[in-house]
């Protein structure tokens, strides 16, 4: 659905996007991650025809963003991070205006549907200029949805929303994925794991990694550690575990009233059975024993803190 090859965007001597290449398949929900200044928003603006690339190509739904931008805009719903609204227009009035601009046939019906989906019905007569940040975000999402586009590109869609609204927005995005391709940028990493089936991480304008959340966690956040919680004298438990030949180090974690240890092993050796056996011999019950797993946060840090 989206194909980008060697995208470059420069502003004078500053390189915002540096030969970025990626592919988004139809029906995917893709999380686009990166630190501030990494090139996320610039890339999204190129894909939505708001900004031309300096070099490279991008095709959305079979249409080239440079040669056929009007066709691209017809099939894309774009919600920017800072939603631009006409402050003197009322919510319903603004959405109907936007729907007519986008060629929606039954404007009243469709606007009513998206206001209901985005929880705007109660504020439909409010002036856009009087809306809170959260409501402005919801109007932006409704605007992106109003013409029922094939592709949704959402830049920080949950910024400014309260926890209940964030949960509802996540649910809505999952529903939209049933008939839309969704690409969203966010800084909320747990959100990505709950919503997205594919992740791209951009750093310094380059695509640093792409894959499913599980693939990335396996590839970049694998751990040779084992988490142990046992009931007994902390010092003696630590000594007993450290005496296992394959154990490289044992670190006690700060857990009030609990003996929790992170055990690092050599070469990723699995010593859980040996730990269990030795502690059982001492009469110290094992309460928890499992491999430490990486998270998307670990992946993000590993890829974006690298030099070069």
GROMACS .gro file of C-alpha atoms in nm:
model
  308
    1UNK     CA    1   0.000   0.000   0.000
    2UNK     CA    2   0.290   0.238   0.081
    3UNK     CA    3   0.629   0.201  -0.086
    4UNK     CA    4   0.912   0.444  -0.012
    5UNK     CA    5   1.256   0.416  -0.168
    6UNK     CA    6   1.562   0.623  -0.078
    7UNK     CA    7   1.361   0.919   0.051
    8UNK     CA    8   1.578   1.221   0.124
    9UNK     CA    9   1.469   1.556   0.263
   10UNK     CA   10   1.714   1.835   0.334
   11UNK     CA   11   1.667   2.182   0.477
   12UNK     CA   12   1.979   2.368   0.375
   13UNK     CA   13   2.264   2.165   0.520
   14UNK     CA   14   2.037   1.977   0.759
   15UNK     CA   15   1.939   1.625   0.651
   16UNK     CA   16   1.598   1.546   0.803
   17UNK     CA   17   1.535   1.221   0.613
   18UNK     CA   18   1.835   1.024   0.493
   19UNK     CA   19   1.769   0.761   0.221
   20UNK     CA   20   1.473   0.608   0.405
   21UNK     CA   21   1.322   0.299   0.240
   22UNK     CA   22   1.026   0.101   0.374
   23UNK     CA   23   0.709  -0.086   0.279
   24UNK     CA   24   0.365  -0.090   0.443
   25UNK     CA   25   0.130  -0.370   0.336
   26UNK     CA   26  -0.243  -0.329   0.293
   27UNK     CA   27  -0.435  -0.377   0.618
   28UNK     CA   28  -0.134  -0.330   0.846
   29UNK     CA   29  -0.127  -0.106   1.151
   30UNK     CA   30   0.227   0.030   1.155
   31UNK     CA   31   0.384   0.216   1.446
   32UNK     CA   32   0.639   0.475   1.331
   33UNK     CA   33   0.879   0.542   1.620
   34UNK     CA   34   1.178   0.764   1.675
   35UNK     CA   35   1.318   1.030   1.908
   36UNK     CA   36   1.238   1.398   1.863
   37UNK     CA   37   1.404   1.530   1.548
   38UNK     CA   38   1.448   1.183   1.396
   39UNK     CA   39   1.249   1.266   1.082
   40UNK     CA   40   0.912   1.105   1.161
   41UNK     CA   41   0.687   1.403   1.092
   42UNK     CA   42   0.887   1.505   0.786
   43UNK     CA   43   0.847   1.155   0.641
   44UNK     CA   44   0.472   1.159   0.709
   45UNK     CA   45   0.439   1.499   0.541
   46UNK     CA   46   0.613   1.365   0.232
   47UNK     CA   47   0.378   1.066   0.217
   48UNK     CA   48   0.074   1.293   0.250
   49UNK     CA   49   0.194   1.537  -0.018
   50UNK     CA   50   0.229   1.828   0.222
   51UNK     CA   51   0.600   1.848   0.149
   52UNK     CA   52   0.809   1.732  -0.149
   53UNK     CA   53   1.106   1.502  -0.102
   54UNK     CA   54   1.446   1.631  -0.208
   55UNK     CA   55   1.525   1.290  -0.360
   56UNK     CA   56   1.373   0.945  -0.376
   57UNK     CA   57   1.026   0.810  -0.451
   58UNK     CA   58   0.711   0.728  -0.256
   59UNK     CA   59   0.401   0.552  -0.387
   60UNK     CA   60   0.075   0.533  -0.190
   61UNK     CA   61  -0.204   0.308  -0.317
   62UNK     CA   62  -0.039   0.292  -0.656
   63UNK     CA   63  -0.008   0.672  -0.694
   64UNK     CA   64   0.324   0.859  -0.691
   65UNK     CA   65   0.328   1.139  -0.431
   66UNK     CA   66   0.530   1.363  -0.664
   67UNK     CA   67   0.360   1.298  -0.998
   68UNK     CA   68   0.000   1.245  -0.882
   69UNK     CA   69  -0.049   1.415  -0.544
   70UNK     CA   70  -0.425   1.477  -0.590
   71UNK     CA   71  -0.492   1.105  -0.631
   72UNK     CA   72  -0.283   1.032  -0.320
   73UNK     CA   73  -0.477   1.286  -0.114
   74UNK     CA   74  -0.808   1.133  -0.218
   75UNK     CA   75  -0.718   0.798  -0.061
   76UNK     CA   76  -0.536   0.930   0.247
   77UNK     CA   77  -0.673   1.057   0.576
   78UNK     CA   78  -0.407   1.263   0.753
   79UNK     CA   79  -0.414   1.382   1.112
   80UNK     CA   80  -0.115   1.607   1.192
   81UNK     CA   81   0.027   1.637   1.542
   82UNK     CA   82  -0.096   1.997   1.576
   83UNK     CA   83  -0.446   1.988   1.430
   84UNK     CA   84  -0.522   2.306   1.229
   85UNK     CA   85  -0.884   2.412   1.281
   86UNK     CA   86  -1.087   2.719   1.192
   87UNK     CA   87  -1.149   2.854   1.539
   88UNK     CA   88  -1.457   3.056   1.443
   89UNK     CA   89  -1.640   2.751   1.301
   90UNK     CA   90  -1.846   2.510   1.509
   91UNK     CA   91  -1.740   2.144   1.519
   92UNK     CA   92  -2.028   2.011   1.308
   93UNK     CA   93  -2.001   2.302   1.067
   94UNK     CA   94  -1.626   2.250   1.027
   95UNK     CA   95  -1.659   1.876   0.962
   96UNK     CA   96  -1.935   1.929   0.707
   97UNK     CA   97  -1.717   2.188   0.534
   98UNK     CA   98  -1.424   1.945   0.525
   99UNK     CA   99  -1.649   1.664   0.400
  100UNK     CA  100  -1.769   1.879   0.108
  101UNK     CA  101  -1.410   1.968   0.022
  102UNK     CA  102  -1.328   1.597   0.011
  103UNK     CA  103  -1.621   1.512  -0.216
  104UNK     CA  104  -1.830   1.317   0.036
  105UNK     CA  105  -2.171   1.242  -0.119
  106UNK     CA  106  -2.398   1.223   0.188
  107UNK     CA  107  -2.235   1.487   0.405
  108UNK     CA  108  -2.487   1.498   0.692
  109UNK     CA  109  -2.495   1.121   0.739
  110UNK     CA  110  -2.119   1.074   0.717
  111UNK     CA  111  -2.038   1.364   0.951
  112UNK     CA  112  -2.285   1.224   1.202
  113UNK     CA  113  -2.110   0.886   1.184
  114UNK     CA  114  -1.759   1.020   1.241
  115UNK     CA  115  -1.873   1.253   1.521
  116UNK     CA  116  -2.024   0.951   1.693
  117UNK     CA  117  -1.709   0.743   1.640
  118UNK     CA  118  -1.484   1.020   1.774
  119UNK     CA  119  -1.709   1.117   2.071
  120UNK     CA  120  -1.789   1.466   1.938
  121UNK     CA  121  -2.168   1.461   1.929
  122UNK     CA  122  -2.201   1.642   2.264
  123UNK     CA  123  -1.976   1.929   2.147
  124UNK     CA  124  -2.095   1.951   1.788
  125UNK     CA  125  -2.217   2.311   1.837
  126UNK     CA  126  -1.904   2.428   2.022
  127UNK     CA  127  -1.665   2.668   1.847
  128UNK     CA  128  -1.344   2.493   1.745
  129UNK     CA  129  -1.145   2.777   1.898
  130UNK     CA  130  -1.291   2.697   2.240
  131UNK     CA  131  -1.200   2.328   2.238
  132UNK     CA  132  -0.946   2.168   2.468
  133UNK     CA  133  -0.640   1.992   2.327
  134UNK     CA  134  -0.811   1.653   2.361
  135UNK     CA  135  -1.122   1.763   2.172
  136UNK     CA  136  -0.909   1.925   1.901
  137UNK     CA  137  -0.736   1.590   1.854
  138UNK     CA  138  -1.073   1.419   1.821
  139UNK     CA  139  -1.191   1.670   1.560
  140UNK     CA  140  -0.867   1.607   1.369
  141UNK     CA  141  -0.930   1.232   1.378
  142UNK     CA  142  -1.289   1.280   1.259
  143UNK     CA  143  -1.162   1.500   0.974
  144UNK     CA  144  -0.914   1.228   0.872
  145UNK     CA  145  -1.195   0.969   0.868
  146UNK     CA  146  -1.476   1.166   0.709
  147UNK     CA  147  -1.410   1.060   0.346
  148UNK     CA  148  -1.351   0.693   0.443
  149UNK     CA  149  -0.992   0.680   0.311
  150UNK     CA  150  -0.800   0.363   0.230
  151UNK     CA  151  -0.493   0.485   0.420
  152UNK     CA  152  -0.485   0.665   0.757
  153UNK     CA  153  -0.172   0.850   0.861
  154UNK     CA  154  -0.191   0.969   1.220
  155UNK     CA  155   0.078   1.181   1.385
  156UNK     CA  156   0.059   1.140   1.764
  157UNK     CA  157  -0.317   1.060   1.767
  158UNK     CA  158  -0.353   1.024   2.147
  159UNK     CA  159  -0.166   1.338   2.256
  160UNK     CA  160  -0.382   1.541   2.493
  161UNK     CA  161  -0.638   1.268   2.556
  162UNK     CA  162  -0.730   1.144   2.902
  163UNK     CA  163  -0.682   0.772   2.988
  164UNK     CA  164  -1.041   0.680   2.897
  165UNK     CA  165  -1.015   0.860   2.564
  166UNK     CA  166  -0.679   0.696   2.492
  167UNK     CA  167  -0.833   0.354   2.551
  168UNK     CA  168  -1.126   0.435   2.320
  169UNK     CA  169  -0.891   0.571   2.052
  170UNK     CA  170  -0.687   0.251   2.064
  171UNK     CA  171  -1.005   0.050   2.023
  172UNK     CA  172  -1.114   0.269   1.731
  173UNK     CA  173  -0.778   0.230   1.554
  174UNK     CA  174  -0.800  -0.147   1.589
  175UNK     CA  175  -1.149  -0.138   1.436
  176UNK     CA  176  -1.032   0.086   1.153
  177UNK     CA  177  -0.757  -0.163   1.069
  178UNK     CA  178  -1.024  -0.403   0.948
  179UNK     CA  179  -1.070  -0.196   0.632
  180UNK     CA  180  -0.793   0.067   0.639
  181UNK     CA  181  -0.416   0.067   0.632
  182UNK     CA  182  -0.297   0.269   0.932
  183UNK     CA  183   0.040   0.432   0.991
  184UNK     CA  184   0.078   0.615   1.319
  185UNK     CA  185   0.358   0.795   1.494
  186UNK     CA  186   0.372   0.795   1.874
  187UNK     CA  187   0.607   0.828   2.169
  188UNK     CA  188   0.396   0.598   2.388
  189UNK     CA  189   0.573   0.265   2.344
  190UNK     CA  190   0.322   0.043   2.532
  191UNK     CA  191   0.060   0.181   2.293
  192UNK     CA  192   0.250   0.039   1.998
  193UNK     CA  193   0.250  -0.310   2.143
  194UNK     CA  194  -0.127  -0.291   2.200
  195UNK     CA  195  -0.224  -0.147   1.862
  196UNK     CA  196   0.039  -0.220   1.597
  197UNK     CA  197   0.124  -0.540   1.415
  198UNK     CA  198   0.435  -0.386   1.257
  199UNK     CA  199   0.691  -0.135   1.384
  200UNK     CA  200   0.941   0.093   1.212
  201UNK     CA  201   1.204   0.284   1.408
  202UNK     CA  202   1.370   0.587   1.252
  203UNK     CA  203   1.681   0.751   1.391
  204UNK     CA  204   1.868   1.048   1.247
  205UNK     CA  205   1.662   1.027   0.933
  206UNK     CA  206   1.741   0.660   0.864
  207UNK     CA  207   1.517   0.357   0.913
  208UNK     CA  208   1.704   0.175   1.190
  209UNK     CA  209   1.480  -0.134   1.209
  210UNK     CA  210   1.145  -0.272   1.096
  211UNK     CA  211   0.945  -0.581   1.186
  212UNK     CA  212   0.675  -0.709   1.419
  213UNK     CA  213   0.709  -0.609   1.787
  214UNK     CA  214   0.807  -0.967   1.876
  215UNK     CA  215   1.070  -0.982   1.599
  216UNK     CA  216   1.228  -0.656   1.714
  217UNK     CA  217   1.228  -0.756   2.080
  218UNK     CA  218   1.387  -1.089   1.990
  219UNK     CA  219   1.648  -0.930   1.765
  220UNK     CA  220   1.745  -0.622   1.965
  221UNK     CA  221   1.629  -0.672   2.322
  222UNK     CA  222   1.711  -1.034   2.389
  223UNK     CA  223   1.847  -1.094   2.735
  224UNK     CA  224   2.074  -1.351   2.888
  225UNK     CA  225   1.920  -1.269   3.224
  226UNK     CA  226   1.698  -1.470   3.455
  227UNK     CA  227   1.466  -1.319   3.714
  228UNK     CA  228   1.465  -1.503   4.049
  229UNK     CA  229   1.255  -1.446   4.357
  230UNK     CA  230   1.315  -1.677   4.654
  231UNK     CA  231   1.226  -1.694   5.023
  232UNK     CA  232   1.534  -1.713   5.240
  233UNK     CA  233   1.848  -1.522   5.349
  234UNK     CA  234   1.929  -1.284   5.064
  235UNK     CA  235   2.309  -1.298   5.101
  236UNK     CA  236   2.321  -1.677   5.108
  237UNK     CA  237   2.080  -1.710   4.813
  238UNK     CA  238   2.303  -1.473   4.615
  239UNK     CA  239   2.614  -1.677   4.703
  240UNK     CA  240   2.449  -2.007   4.611
  241UNK     CA  241   2.339  -1.882   4.270
  242UNK     CA  242   2.673  -1.712   4.199
  243UNK     CA  243   2.849  -2.043   4.260
  244UNK     CA  244   2.686  -2.197   3.951
  245UNK     CA  245   2.963  -2.211   3.683
  246UNK     CA  246   2.750  -2.064   3.399
  247UNK     CA  247   2.644  -1.761   3.609
  248UNK     CA  248   2.831  -1.440   3.527
  249UNK     CA  249   2.674  -1.215   3.789
  250UNK     CA  250   2.391  -1.189   4.041
  251UNK     CA  251   2.234  -0.851   4.119
  252UNK     CA  252   1.978  -0.800   4.390
  253UNK     CA  253   1.693  -0.576   4.275
  254UNK     CA  254   1.539  -0.308   4.491
  255UNK     CA  255   1.211  -0.470   4.594
  256UNK     CA  256   1.066  -0.385   4.935
  257UNK     CA  257   1.045  -0.696   5.148
  258UNK     CA  258   1.126  -0.930   4.858
  259UNK     CA  259   1.438  -1.121   4.757
  260UNK     CA  260   1.445  -1.053   4.383
  261UNK     CA  261   1.761  -1.108   4.179
  262UNK     CA  262   1.864  -1.058   3.817
  263UNK     CA  263   2.096  -1.341   3.720
  264UNK     CA  264   2.316  -1.287   3.414
  265UNK     CA  265   2.453  -1.601   3.249
  266UNK     CA  266   2.740  -1.667   3.013
  267UNK     CA  267   2.636  -1.720   2.652
  268UNK     CA  268   2.268  -1.709   2.741
  269UNK     CA  269   2.284  -2.039   2.932
  270UNK     CA  270   1.957  -2.151   3.086
  271UNK     CA  271   2.037  -2.236   3.448
  272UNK     CA  272   1.685  -2.225   3.588
  273UNK     CA  273   1.677  -2.596   3.667
  274UNK     CA  274   2.010  -2.574   3.848
  275UNK     CA  275   1.901  -2.268   4.046
  276UNK     CA  276   1.582  -2.445   4.147
  277UNK     CA  277   1.770  -2.760   4.250
  278UNK     CA  278   2.031  -2.577   4.461
  279UNK     CA  279   1.780  -2.358   4.643
  280UNK     CA  280   1.555  -2.658   4.709
  281UNK     CA  281   1.847  -2.840   4.869
  282UNK     CA  282   1.891  -2.544   5.105
  283UNK     CA  283   1.520  -2.534   5.186
  284UNK     CA  284   1.467  -2.189   5.029
  285UNK     CA  285   1.141  -2.187   4.830
  286UNK     CA  286   1.156  -2.044   4.478
  287UNK     CA  287   0.864  -1.804   4.433
  288UNK     CA  288   0.942  -1.690   4.078
  289UNK     CA  289   1.192  -1.803   3.816
  290UNK     CA  290   1.181  -1.696   3.450
  291UNK     CA  291   1.389  -1.554   3.170
  292UNK     CA  292   1.409  -1.175   3.156
  293UNK     CA  293   1.244  -1.053   2.837
  294UNK     CA  294   1.318  -0.737   2.642
  295UNK     CA  295   1.060  -0.467   2.575
  296UNK     CA  296   0.998  -0.222   2.292
  297UNK     CA  297   1.151   0.040   2.518
  298UNK     CA  298   1.471  -0.166   2.528
  299UNK     CA  299   1.464  -0.190   2.148
  300UNK     CA  300   1.403   0.183   2.111
  301UNK     CA  301   1.690   0.273   2.344
  302UNK     CA  302   1.926   0.022   2.182
  303UNK     CA  303   1.864   0.159   1.833
  304UNK     CA  304   1.834   0.532   1.899
  305UNK     CA  305   2.123   0.570   2.144
  306UNK     CA  306   2.376   0.433   1.897
  307UNK     CA  307   2.633   0.669   1.758
  308UNK     CA  308   2.662   0.734   1.385
   0.00000   0.00000   0.00000
